[in-house]
JSON list of C-alpha atoms in Angstrom, two decimals:
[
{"chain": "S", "resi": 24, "resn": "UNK", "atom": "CA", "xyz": [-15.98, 4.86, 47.55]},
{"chain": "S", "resi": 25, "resn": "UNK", "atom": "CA", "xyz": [-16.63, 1.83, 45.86]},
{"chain": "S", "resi": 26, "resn": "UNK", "atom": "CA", "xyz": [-14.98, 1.26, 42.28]},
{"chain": "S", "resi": 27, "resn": "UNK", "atom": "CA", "xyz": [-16.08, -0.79, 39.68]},
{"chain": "S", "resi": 28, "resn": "UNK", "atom": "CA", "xyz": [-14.02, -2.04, 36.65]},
{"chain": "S", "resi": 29, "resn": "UNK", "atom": "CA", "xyz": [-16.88, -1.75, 33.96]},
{"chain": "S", "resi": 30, "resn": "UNK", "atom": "CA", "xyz": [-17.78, -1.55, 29.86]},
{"chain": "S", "resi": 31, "resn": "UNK", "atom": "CA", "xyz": [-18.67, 1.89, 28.52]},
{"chain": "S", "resi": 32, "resn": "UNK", "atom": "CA", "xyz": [-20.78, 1.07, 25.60]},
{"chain": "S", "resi": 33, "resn": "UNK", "atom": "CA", "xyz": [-20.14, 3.40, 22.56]},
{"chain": "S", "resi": 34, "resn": "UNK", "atom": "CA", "xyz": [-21.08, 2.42, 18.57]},
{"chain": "S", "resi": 35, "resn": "UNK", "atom": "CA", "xyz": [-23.92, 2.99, 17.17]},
{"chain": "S", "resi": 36, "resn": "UNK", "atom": "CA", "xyz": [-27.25, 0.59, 16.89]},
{"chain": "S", "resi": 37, "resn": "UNK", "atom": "CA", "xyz": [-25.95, -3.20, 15.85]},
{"chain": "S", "resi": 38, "resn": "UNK", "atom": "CA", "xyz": [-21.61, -2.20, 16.19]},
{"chain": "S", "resi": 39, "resn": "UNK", "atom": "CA", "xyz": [-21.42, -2.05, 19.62]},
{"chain": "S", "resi": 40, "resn": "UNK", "atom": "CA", "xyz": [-17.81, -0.52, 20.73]},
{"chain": "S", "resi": 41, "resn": "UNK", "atom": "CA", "xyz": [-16.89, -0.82, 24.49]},
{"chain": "S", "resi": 42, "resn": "UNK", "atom": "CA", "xyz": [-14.09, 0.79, 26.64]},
{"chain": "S", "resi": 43, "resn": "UNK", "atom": "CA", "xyz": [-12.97, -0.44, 29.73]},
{"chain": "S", "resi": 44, "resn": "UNK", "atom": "CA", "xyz": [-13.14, 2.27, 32.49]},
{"chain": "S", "resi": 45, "resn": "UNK", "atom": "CA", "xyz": [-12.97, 2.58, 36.61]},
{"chain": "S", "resi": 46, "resn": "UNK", "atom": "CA", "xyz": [-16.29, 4.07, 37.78]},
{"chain": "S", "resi": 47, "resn": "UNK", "atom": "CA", "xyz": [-17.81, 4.40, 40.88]},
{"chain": "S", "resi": 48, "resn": "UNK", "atom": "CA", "xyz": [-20.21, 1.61, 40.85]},
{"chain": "S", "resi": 49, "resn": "UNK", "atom": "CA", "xyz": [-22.95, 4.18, 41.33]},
{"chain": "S", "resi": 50, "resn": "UNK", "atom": "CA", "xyz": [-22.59, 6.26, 38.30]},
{"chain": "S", "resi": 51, "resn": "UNK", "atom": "CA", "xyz": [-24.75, 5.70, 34.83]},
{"chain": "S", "resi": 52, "resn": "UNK", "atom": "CA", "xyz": [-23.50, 2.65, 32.27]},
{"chain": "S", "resi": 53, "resn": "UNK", "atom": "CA", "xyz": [-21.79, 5.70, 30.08]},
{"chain": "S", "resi": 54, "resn": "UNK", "atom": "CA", "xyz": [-21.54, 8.06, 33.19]},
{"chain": "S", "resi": 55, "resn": "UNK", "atom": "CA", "xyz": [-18.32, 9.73, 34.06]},
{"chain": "S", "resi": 56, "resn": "UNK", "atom": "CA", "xyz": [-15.04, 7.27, 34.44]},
{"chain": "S", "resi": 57, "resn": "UNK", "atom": "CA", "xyz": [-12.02, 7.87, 36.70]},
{"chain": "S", "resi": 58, "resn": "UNK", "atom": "CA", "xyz": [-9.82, 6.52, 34.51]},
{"chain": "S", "resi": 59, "resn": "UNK", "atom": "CA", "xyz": [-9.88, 4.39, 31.05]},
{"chain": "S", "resi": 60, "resn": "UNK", "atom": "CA", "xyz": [-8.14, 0.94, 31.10]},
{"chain": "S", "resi": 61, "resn": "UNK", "atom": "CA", "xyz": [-8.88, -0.41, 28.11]},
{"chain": "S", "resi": 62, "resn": "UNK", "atom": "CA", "xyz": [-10.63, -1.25, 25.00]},
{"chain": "S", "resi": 63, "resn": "UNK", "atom": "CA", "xyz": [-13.16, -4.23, 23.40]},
{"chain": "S", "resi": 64, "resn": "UNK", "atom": "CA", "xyz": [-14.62, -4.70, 20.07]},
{"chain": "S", "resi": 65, "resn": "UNK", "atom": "CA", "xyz": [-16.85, -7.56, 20.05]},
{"chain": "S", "resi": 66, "resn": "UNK", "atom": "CA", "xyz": [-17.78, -7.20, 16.14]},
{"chain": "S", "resi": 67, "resn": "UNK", "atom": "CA", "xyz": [-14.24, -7.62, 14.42]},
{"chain": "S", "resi": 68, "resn": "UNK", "atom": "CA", "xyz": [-13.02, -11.13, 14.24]},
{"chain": "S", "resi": 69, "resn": "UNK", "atom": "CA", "xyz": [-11.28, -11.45, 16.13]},
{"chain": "S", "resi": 70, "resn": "UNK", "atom": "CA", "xyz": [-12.58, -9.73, 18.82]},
{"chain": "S", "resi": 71, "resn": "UNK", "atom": "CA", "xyz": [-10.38, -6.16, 19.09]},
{"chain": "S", "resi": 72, "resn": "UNK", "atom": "CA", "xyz": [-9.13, -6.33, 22.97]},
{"chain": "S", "resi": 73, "resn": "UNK", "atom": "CA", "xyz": [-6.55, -4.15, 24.45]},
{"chain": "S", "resi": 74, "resn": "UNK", "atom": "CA", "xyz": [-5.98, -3.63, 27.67]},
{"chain": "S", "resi": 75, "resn": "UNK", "atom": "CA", "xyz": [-3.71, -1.60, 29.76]},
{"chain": "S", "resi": 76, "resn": "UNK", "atom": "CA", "xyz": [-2.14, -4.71, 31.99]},
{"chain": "S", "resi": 77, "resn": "UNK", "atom": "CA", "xyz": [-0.12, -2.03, 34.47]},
{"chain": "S", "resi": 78, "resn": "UNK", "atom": "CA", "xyz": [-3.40, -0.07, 35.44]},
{"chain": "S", "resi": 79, "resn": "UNK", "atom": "CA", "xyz": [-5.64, -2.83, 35.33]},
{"chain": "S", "resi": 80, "resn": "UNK", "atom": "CA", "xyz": [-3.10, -4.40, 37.98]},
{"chain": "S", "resi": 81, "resn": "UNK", "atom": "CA", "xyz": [-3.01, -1.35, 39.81]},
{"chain": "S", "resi": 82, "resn": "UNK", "atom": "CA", "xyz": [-7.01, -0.67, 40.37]},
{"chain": "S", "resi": 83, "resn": "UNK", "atom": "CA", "xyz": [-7.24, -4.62, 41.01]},
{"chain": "S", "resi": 84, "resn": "UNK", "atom": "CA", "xyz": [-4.89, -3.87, 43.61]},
{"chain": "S", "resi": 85, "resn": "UNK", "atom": "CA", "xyz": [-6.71, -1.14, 45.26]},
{"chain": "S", "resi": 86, "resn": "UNK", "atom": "CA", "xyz": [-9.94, -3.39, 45.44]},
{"chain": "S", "resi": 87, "resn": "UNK", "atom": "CA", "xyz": [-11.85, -2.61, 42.72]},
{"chain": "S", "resi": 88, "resn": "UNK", "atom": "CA", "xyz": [-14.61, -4.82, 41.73]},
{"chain": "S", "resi": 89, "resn": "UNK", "atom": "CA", "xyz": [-14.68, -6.32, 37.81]},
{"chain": "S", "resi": 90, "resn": "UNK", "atom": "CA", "xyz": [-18.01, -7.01, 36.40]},
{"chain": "S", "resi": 91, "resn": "UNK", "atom": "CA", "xyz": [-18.95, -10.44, 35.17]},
{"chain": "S", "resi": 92, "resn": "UNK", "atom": "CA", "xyz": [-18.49, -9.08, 31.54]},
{"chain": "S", "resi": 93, "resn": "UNK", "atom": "CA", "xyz": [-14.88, -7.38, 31.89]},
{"chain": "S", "resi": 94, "resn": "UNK", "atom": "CA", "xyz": [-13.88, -10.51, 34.41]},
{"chain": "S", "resi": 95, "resn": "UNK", "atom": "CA", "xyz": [-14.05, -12.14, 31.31]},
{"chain": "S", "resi": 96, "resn": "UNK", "atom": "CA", "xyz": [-12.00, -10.17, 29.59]},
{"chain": "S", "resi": 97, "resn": "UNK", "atom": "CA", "xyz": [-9.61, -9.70, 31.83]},
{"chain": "S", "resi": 98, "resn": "UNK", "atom": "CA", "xyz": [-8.86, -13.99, 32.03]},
{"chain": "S", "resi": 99, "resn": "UNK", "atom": "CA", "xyz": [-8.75, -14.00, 28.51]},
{"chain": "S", "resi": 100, "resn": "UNK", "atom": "CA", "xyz": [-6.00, -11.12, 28.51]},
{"chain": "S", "resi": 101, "resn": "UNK", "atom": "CA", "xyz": [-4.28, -13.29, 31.75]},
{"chain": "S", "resi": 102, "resn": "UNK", "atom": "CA", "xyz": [-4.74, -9.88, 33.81]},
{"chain": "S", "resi": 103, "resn": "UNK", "atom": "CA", "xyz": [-6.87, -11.74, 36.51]},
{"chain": "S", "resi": 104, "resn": "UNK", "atom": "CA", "xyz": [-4.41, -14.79, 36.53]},
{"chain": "S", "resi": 105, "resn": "UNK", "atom": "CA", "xyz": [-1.47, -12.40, 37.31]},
{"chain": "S", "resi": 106, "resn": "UNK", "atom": "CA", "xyz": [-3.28, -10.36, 39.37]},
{"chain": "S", "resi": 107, "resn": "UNK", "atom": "CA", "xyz": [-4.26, -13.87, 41.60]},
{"chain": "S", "resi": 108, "resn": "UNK", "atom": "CA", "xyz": [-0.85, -15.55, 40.88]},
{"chain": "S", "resi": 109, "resn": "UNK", "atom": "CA", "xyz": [-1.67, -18.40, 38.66]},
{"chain": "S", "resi": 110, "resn": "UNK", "atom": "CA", "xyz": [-0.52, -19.17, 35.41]},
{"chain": "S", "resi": 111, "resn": "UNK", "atom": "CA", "xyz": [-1.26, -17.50, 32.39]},
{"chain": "S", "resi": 112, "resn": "UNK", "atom": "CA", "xyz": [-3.56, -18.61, 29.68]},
{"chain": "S", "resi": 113, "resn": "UNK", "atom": "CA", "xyz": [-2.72, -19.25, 26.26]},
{"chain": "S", "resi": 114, "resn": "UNK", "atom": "CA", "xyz": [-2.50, -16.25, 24.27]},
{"chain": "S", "resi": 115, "resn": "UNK", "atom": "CA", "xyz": [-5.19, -14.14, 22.35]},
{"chain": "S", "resi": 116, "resn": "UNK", "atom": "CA", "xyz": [-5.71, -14.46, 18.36]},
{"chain": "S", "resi": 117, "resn": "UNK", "atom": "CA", "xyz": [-4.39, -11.51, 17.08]},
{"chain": "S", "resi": 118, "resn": "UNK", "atom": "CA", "xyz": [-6.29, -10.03, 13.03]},
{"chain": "S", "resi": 119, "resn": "UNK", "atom": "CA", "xyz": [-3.34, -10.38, 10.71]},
{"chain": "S", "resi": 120, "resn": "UNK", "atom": "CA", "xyz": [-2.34, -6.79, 9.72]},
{"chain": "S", "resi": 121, "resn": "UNK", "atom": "CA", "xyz": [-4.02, -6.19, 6.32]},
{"chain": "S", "resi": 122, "resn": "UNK", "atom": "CA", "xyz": [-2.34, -6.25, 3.36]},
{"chain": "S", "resi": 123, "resn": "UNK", "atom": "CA", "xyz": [-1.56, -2.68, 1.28]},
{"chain": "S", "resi": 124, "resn": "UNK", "atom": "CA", "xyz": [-3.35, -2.35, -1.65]},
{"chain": "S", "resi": 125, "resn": "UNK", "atom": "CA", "xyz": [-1.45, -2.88, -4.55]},
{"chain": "S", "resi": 126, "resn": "UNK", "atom": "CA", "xyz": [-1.32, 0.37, -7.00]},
{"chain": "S", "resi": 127, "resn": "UNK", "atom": "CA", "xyz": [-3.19, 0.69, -10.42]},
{"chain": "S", "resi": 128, "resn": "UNK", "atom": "CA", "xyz": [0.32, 1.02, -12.26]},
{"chain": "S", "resi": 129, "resn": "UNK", "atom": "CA", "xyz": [2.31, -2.45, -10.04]},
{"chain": "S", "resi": 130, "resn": "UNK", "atom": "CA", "xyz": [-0.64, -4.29, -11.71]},
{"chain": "S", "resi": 131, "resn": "UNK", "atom": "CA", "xyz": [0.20, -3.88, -15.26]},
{"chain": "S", "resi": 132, "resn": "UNK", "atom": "CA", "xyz": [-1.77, -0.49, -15.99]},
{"chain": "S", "resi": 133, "resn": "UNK", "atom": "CA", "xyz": [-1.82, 1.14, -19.17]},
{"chain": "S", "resi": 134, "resn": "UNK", "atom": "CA", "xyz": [1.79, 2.54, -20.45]},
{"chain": "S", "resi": 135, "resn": "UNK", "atom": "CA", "xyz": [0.44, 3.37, -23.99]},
{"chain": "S", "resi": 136, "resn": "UNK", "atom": "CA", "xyz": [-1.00, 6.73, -22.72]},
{"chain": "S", "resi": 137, "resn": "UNK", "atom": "CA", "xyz": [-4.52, 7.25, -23.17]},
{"chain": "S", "resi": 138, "resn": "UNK", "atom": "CA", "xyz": [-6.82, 5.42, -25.17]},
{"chain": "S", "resi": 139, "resn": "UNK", "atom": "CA", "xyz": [-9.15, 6.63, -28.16]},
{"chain": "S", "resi": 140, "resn": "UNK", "atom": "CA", "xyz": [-12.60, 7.86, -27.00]},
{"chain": "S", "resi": 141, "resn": "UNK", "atom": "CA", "xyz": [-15.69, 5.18, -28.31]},
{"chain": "S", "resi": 142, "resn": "UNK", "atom": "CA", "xyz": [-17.46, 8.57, -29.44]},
{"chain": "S", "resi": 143, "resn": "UNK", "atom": "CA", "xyz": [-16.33, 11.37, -30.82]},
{"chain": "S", "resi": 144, "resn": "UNK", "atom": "CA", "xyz": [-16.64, 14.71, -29.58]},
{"chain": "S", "resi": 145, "resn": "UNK", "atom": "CA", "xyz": [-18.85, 17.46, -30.22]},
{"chain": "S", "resi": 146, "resn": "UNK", "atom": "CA", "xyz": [-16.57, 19.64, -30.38]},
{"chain": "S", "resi": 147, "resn": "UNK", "atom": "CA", "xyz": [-13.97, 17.37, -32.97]},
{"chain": "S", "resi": 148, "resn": "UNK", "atom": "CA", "xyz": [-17.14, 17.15, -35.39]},
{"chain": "S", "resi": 149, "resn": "UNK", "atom": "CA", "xyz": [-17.96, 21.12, -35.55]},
{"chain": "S", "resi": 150, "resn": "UNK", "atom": "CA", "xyz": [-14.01, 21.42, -36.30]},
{"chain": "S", "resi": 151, "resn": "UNK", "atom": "CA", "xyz": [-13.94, 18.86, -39.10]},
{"chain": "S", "resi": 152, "resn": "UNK", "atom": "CA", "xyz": [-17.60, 20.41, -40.03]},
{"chain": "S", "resi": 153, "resn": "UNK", "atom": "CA", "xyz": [-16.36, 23.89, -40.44]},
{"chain": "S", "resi": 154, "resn": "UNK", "atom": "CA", "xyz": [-13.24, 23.10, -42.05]},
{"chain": "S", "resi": 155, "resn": "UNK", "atom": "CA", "xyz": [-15.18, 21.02, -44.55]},
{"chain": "S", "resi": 156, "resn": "UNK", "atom": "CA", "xyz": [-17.25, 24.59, -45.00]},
{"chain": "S", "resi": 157, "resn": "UNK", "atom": "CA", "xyz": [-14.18, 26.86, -45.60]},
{"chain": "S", "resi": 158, "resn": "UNK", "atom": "CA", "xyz": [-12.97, 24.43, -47.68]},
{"chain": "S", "resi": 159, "resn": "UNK", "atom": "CA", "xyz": [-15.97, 23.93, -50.04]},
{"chain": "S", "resi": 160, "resn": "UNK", "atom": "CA", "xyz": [-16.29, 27.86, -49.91]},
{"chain": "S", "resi": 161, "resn": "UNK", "atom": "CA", "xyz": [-12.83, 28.72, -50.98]},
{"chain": "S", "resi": 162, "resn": "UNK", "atom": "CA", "xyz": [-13.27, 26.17, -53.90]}
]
């Protein structure tokens, strides 16, 4: 059988989302994988890539065939240079982790509990109304 280290497109419309899979080379783009190897998000920037360097050593051991695309990949990650013993490139940009969100009350909130209404309520006016009534009546 011949295997093919491919992309398995996933995402919807414009935010493409691949994963890196061993297929036979004659099944469908998104047809059934032997195994997946890895992942690729083109649309974050950087570009998201992980890749499972023991497997992906393992099936390009075994002979199977990268496509142009995950070739690609696979230099950038320095898979294919370890795989052909030469040195490795220079490493990948990694996204710096996102910072947590800093909470309503760290940023100075309010510690004067809550704060007047602009408009009073309905139900404060009939109050003040009726008591205004009894009052008037019992006078």
């Amino acid at each position: 059988m011949a295997v093919k280290i491919k992309l398995k497109r996933l995402g919807k419309i414009r935010s493409p989302h691949y994963r890196i899979v061993v297929a036979d080379s004659r099944t469908r783009r998104d047809g059934r994988a032997i195994e997946e190897i890895g992942l690729y998000h083109p649309v974050q920037n950087p570009s998201r890539i992980e890749v499972d360097s023991e497997r992906a050593q393992y099936w390009l051991g075994v002979g199977a065939q990268p496509t142009e695309p995950v070739l690609a990949i696979l230099k950038l990650t320095g898979d294919w240079q370890k795989y052909k013993g030469e040195p490795a490139p220079a490493p990948l940009l990694v996204a710096e982790p996102k910072a947590a969100r800093p909470s309503f009350d760290a940023l100075g909130g309010d510690d004067e509990g809550k704060g007047e209404a602009i408009t009073q309520k309905k139900k404060a006016e009939k109050k003040d109304e009726a008591t205004a009534e009894s009052a008037s009546t019992e006078a």
